[in-house]
Amino acid sequence: MTITVVGTVAFDAIQTPFGKVDRCLGGSATYFSVAASFFSRVNLVAVVGEDFTDDDASIFAGRNINLDGLQRVAGAKSFFWSGEYGFDLNVAKTLDTQLNVFAGFKPRLNDEQRRANILFLANAEPKLQMETLEQAAPKLVALDTMNLWIATAREDLTRIFRRVDLVIINDAEVRQYTNQSNVIKGARQILDLGVKTLVIKRGEYGVLMMTDERVFAAPAYPLEQVFDPTGAGDTFAGGFLGYLASRPAADDRDLRRAIIFGSTLASFTVEKFSLDRLRQITLDEVYARYREFKALTHFEDFEV
Amino acid sequence: MTITVVGTVAFDAIQTPFGKVDRCLGGSATYFSVAASFFSRVNLVAVVGEDFTDDDASIFAGRNINLDGLQRVAGAKSFFWSGEYGFDLNVAKTLDTQLNVFAGFKPRLNDEQRRANILFLANAEPKLQMETLEQAAPKLVALDTMNLWIATAREDLTRIFRRVDLVIINDAEVRQYTNQSNVIKGARQILDLGVKTLVIKRGEYGVLMMTDERVFAAPAYPLEQVFDPTGAGDTFAGGFLGYLASRPAADDRDLRRAIIFGSTLASFTVEKFSLDRLRQITLDEVYARYREFKALTHFEDFEV
């Protein structure tokens, strides 16, 4: 089974209480593809400038990632994001965003990209997400978004919420979009738009997955050292949808397992800057941490 | 098996976004005793004024609660707390605290109270907690505290941390006491003082239980309407320690079940003001919600 992801391949400058890098590999589609490719074939659709070197591209080498959709534009610079994290690491403060080559990005999906079982629309302006969605008819469409679009493109966002199967969003965004202090109540409003599955990211507290009938709660893996949270959300989405795409039934049991694989991969990402940790890990390490998640959450029926 | 709890039986005035009550039953030992008595016999040790009527005392009637330790002082008023919750309901703002009869409270445990298997020292000045502890030699001593004592009685608090088996605390208090942004790292510091089990309350995000070797994470029960969070922590402690006291081994499996029972009972408490919901529920309703917790968190081993 395959996934197509449309998003950014980018450079980041990051400052955390533990260190600083002026230029490192980043971008939603980068984290997503590497994570998802542990389980499924990924068609990556993104655009980079000529500053994106073969050395940078080596992150994708030897993985199950099809790079036909990675355009390189001569004379242009790649998308650049600069951000800073404070004491609690929960919220990134954006210092600078330079769209560069992404400003003129009009994704055109080829046949293979269109035919993927899952389409993931990484965070982008909702209009761009809609233009991409209209080119494909996958079994499942999933979407990520951010506070900026809730504030500036609310109607477009609502329009695309009505068209997708699965939304990945954080709890502050649920509150912001629905104006509800209670996240569960807010989530119901989003499900009422026709979204079948809502996945709510809660940072260090884990993930809540809701459908009309069910709720599943998973904690985050307890780490004593979170080094850099950048890319955790996109890594989560990649692990989650990558595992899901590999499962023929993709039923509730698979969705729950997929949440744990997403959480597992995200827990590795935050251990180092950029993709430095994610690129090192093996599938066996992923499996081992999945089992630790089981030990972390398991309890038995009561005895009286 | 029995538990002795030393804490407050009090009156509260509470304002939430959903309503306001000028005087309702409250107090740490009240919530704790009612919750714990679902599973174990409770010796309640507290003091009230003559404003505490037989009608107020009916909360304890027909439950497995020994009231020998509930002193009533003539001509005095009961402990009074007034608080307000904002939009997100996570943090209470204290508007007024009147110690009243609690100001002169010097708990003197009788033989039965001393001989209980578990002693729970509800939130109070650490010196008072220490004086109580020195009268007893239970199998397990558990303690709750608050931000006020971390700020004003830090050394006394550290002294009593070194003497107890189990500490129940919230995540902001772990950060405040240890000056660590990472809660897991902060928790290790508290465990290093000799605390065997640390239970970290995370409000709407649930509970984390840590020992030197293990971590257990439980979500909160997802409620669409949290009406009044007052007493949730003491209800949790009551359900948790009440179930634990009923289990002869009190091993890791029982500790995990106890966390779920505590979370279950707390989820009822917040559904109405004061103990209005907690006093209504039956053990069958508690069991049913425990099973819902299982459905909420359960996932299977992966298939590849």
Coordinates of N, CA, C and O in Angstrom, one line a residue, chain A residues 158 161-162 164 177-178 184-198 210-213, chain B residues 224:
Chain A
T158 N -12.8 25.2 7.0 CA -14.1 24.4 7.2 C -14.5 23.7 6.0 O -14.9 22.5 6.1
F161 N -12.3 20.6 5.8 CA -12.7 19.7 6.9 C -13.8 18.8 6.4 O -13.9 17.6 6.7
R162 N -14.8 19.4 5.7 CA -16.0 18.7 5.2 C -15.6 17.6 4.2 O -16.4 16.8 3.8
V164 N -12.5 15.8 4.1 CA -11.5 14.8 4.4 C -12.0 13.8 5.4 O -13.0 14.0 6.1
Y177 N -10.5 26.7 17.1 CA -11.4 26.5 16.0 C -12.8 26.5 16.5 O -13.7 27.0 15.8
T178 N -13.1 25.8 17.6 CA -14.5 25.6 18.0 C -14.9 26.6 19.1 O -16.1 26.7 19.4
I184 N -13.2 17.7 24.4 CA -14.1 16.6 23.9 C -15.3 17.2 23.2 O -15.7 16.8 22.1
K185 N -15.8 18.3 23.8 CA -17.0 18.9 23.2 C -16.6 19.6 21.8 O -17.3 19.5 20.8
G186 N -15.4 20.2 21.8 CA -14.9 20.8 20.6 C -14.7 19.7 19.5 O -15.1 19.9 18.4
A187 N -14.2 18.6 19.9 CA -13.9 17.5 19.0 C -15.2 17.1 18.3 O -15.3 16.8 17.1
R188 N -16.3 17.0 19.1 CA -17.6 16.6 18.6 C -18.0 17.5 17.5 O -18.6 17.1 16.5
Q189 N -17.8 18.8 17.7 CA -18.2 19.8 16.6 C -17.4 19.5 15.3 O -18.0 19.6 14.2
I190 N -16.2 19.2 15.4 CA -15.4 18.9 14.2 C -15.9 17.6 13.6 O -16.0 17.5 12.3
L191 N -16.1 16.6 14.4 CA -16.7 15.3 13.8 C -18.0 15.6 13.1 O -18.3 15.0 12.1
D192 N -18.8 16.5 13.7 CA -20.1 16.8 13.1 C -20.0 17.4 11.7 O -21.0 17.4 10.9
L193 N -18.8 17.9 11.3 CA -18.6 18.4 10.0 C -18.5 17.3 8.9 O -18.5 17.5 7.7
G194 N -18.4 16.0 9.5 CA -18.2 14.9 8.5 C -16.9 14.2 8.6 O -16.6 13.2 8.0
V195 N -16.0 14.8 9.4 CA -14.7 14.1 9.7 C -15.0 12.8 10.4 O -15.7 12.8 11.4
K196 N -14.4 11.7 9.9 CA -14.7 10.4 10.5 C -13.8 10.2 11.7 O -14.3 9.6 12.7
T197 N -12.6 10.6 11.6 CA -11.6 10.3 12.7 C -10.8 11.6 13.0 O -10.3 12.2 12.1
L198 N -10.8 12.0 14.3 CA -10.1 13.2 14.7 C -9.0 12.7 15.6 O -9.2 12.0 16.6
M210 N -10.6 10.3 18.3 CA -12.0 10.2 18.5 C -12.8 10.0 17.2 O -12.4 10.5 16.1
T211 N -13.8 9.1 17.3 CA -14.7 9.0 16.2 C -16.1 9.2 16.8 O -16.2 9.6 18.0
D212 N -17.2 9.1 16.0 CA -18.5 9.3 16.6 C -18.7 8.3 17.8 O -19.4 8.7 18.7
E213 N -18.2 7.1 17.7 CA -18.5 6.1 18.7 C -17.4 5.9 19.7 O -17.7 5.4 20.8
Chain B
E224 N -17.4 15.4 28.5 CA -17.8 16.6 27.7 C -18.2 17.7 28.5 O -18.3 18.9 28.1

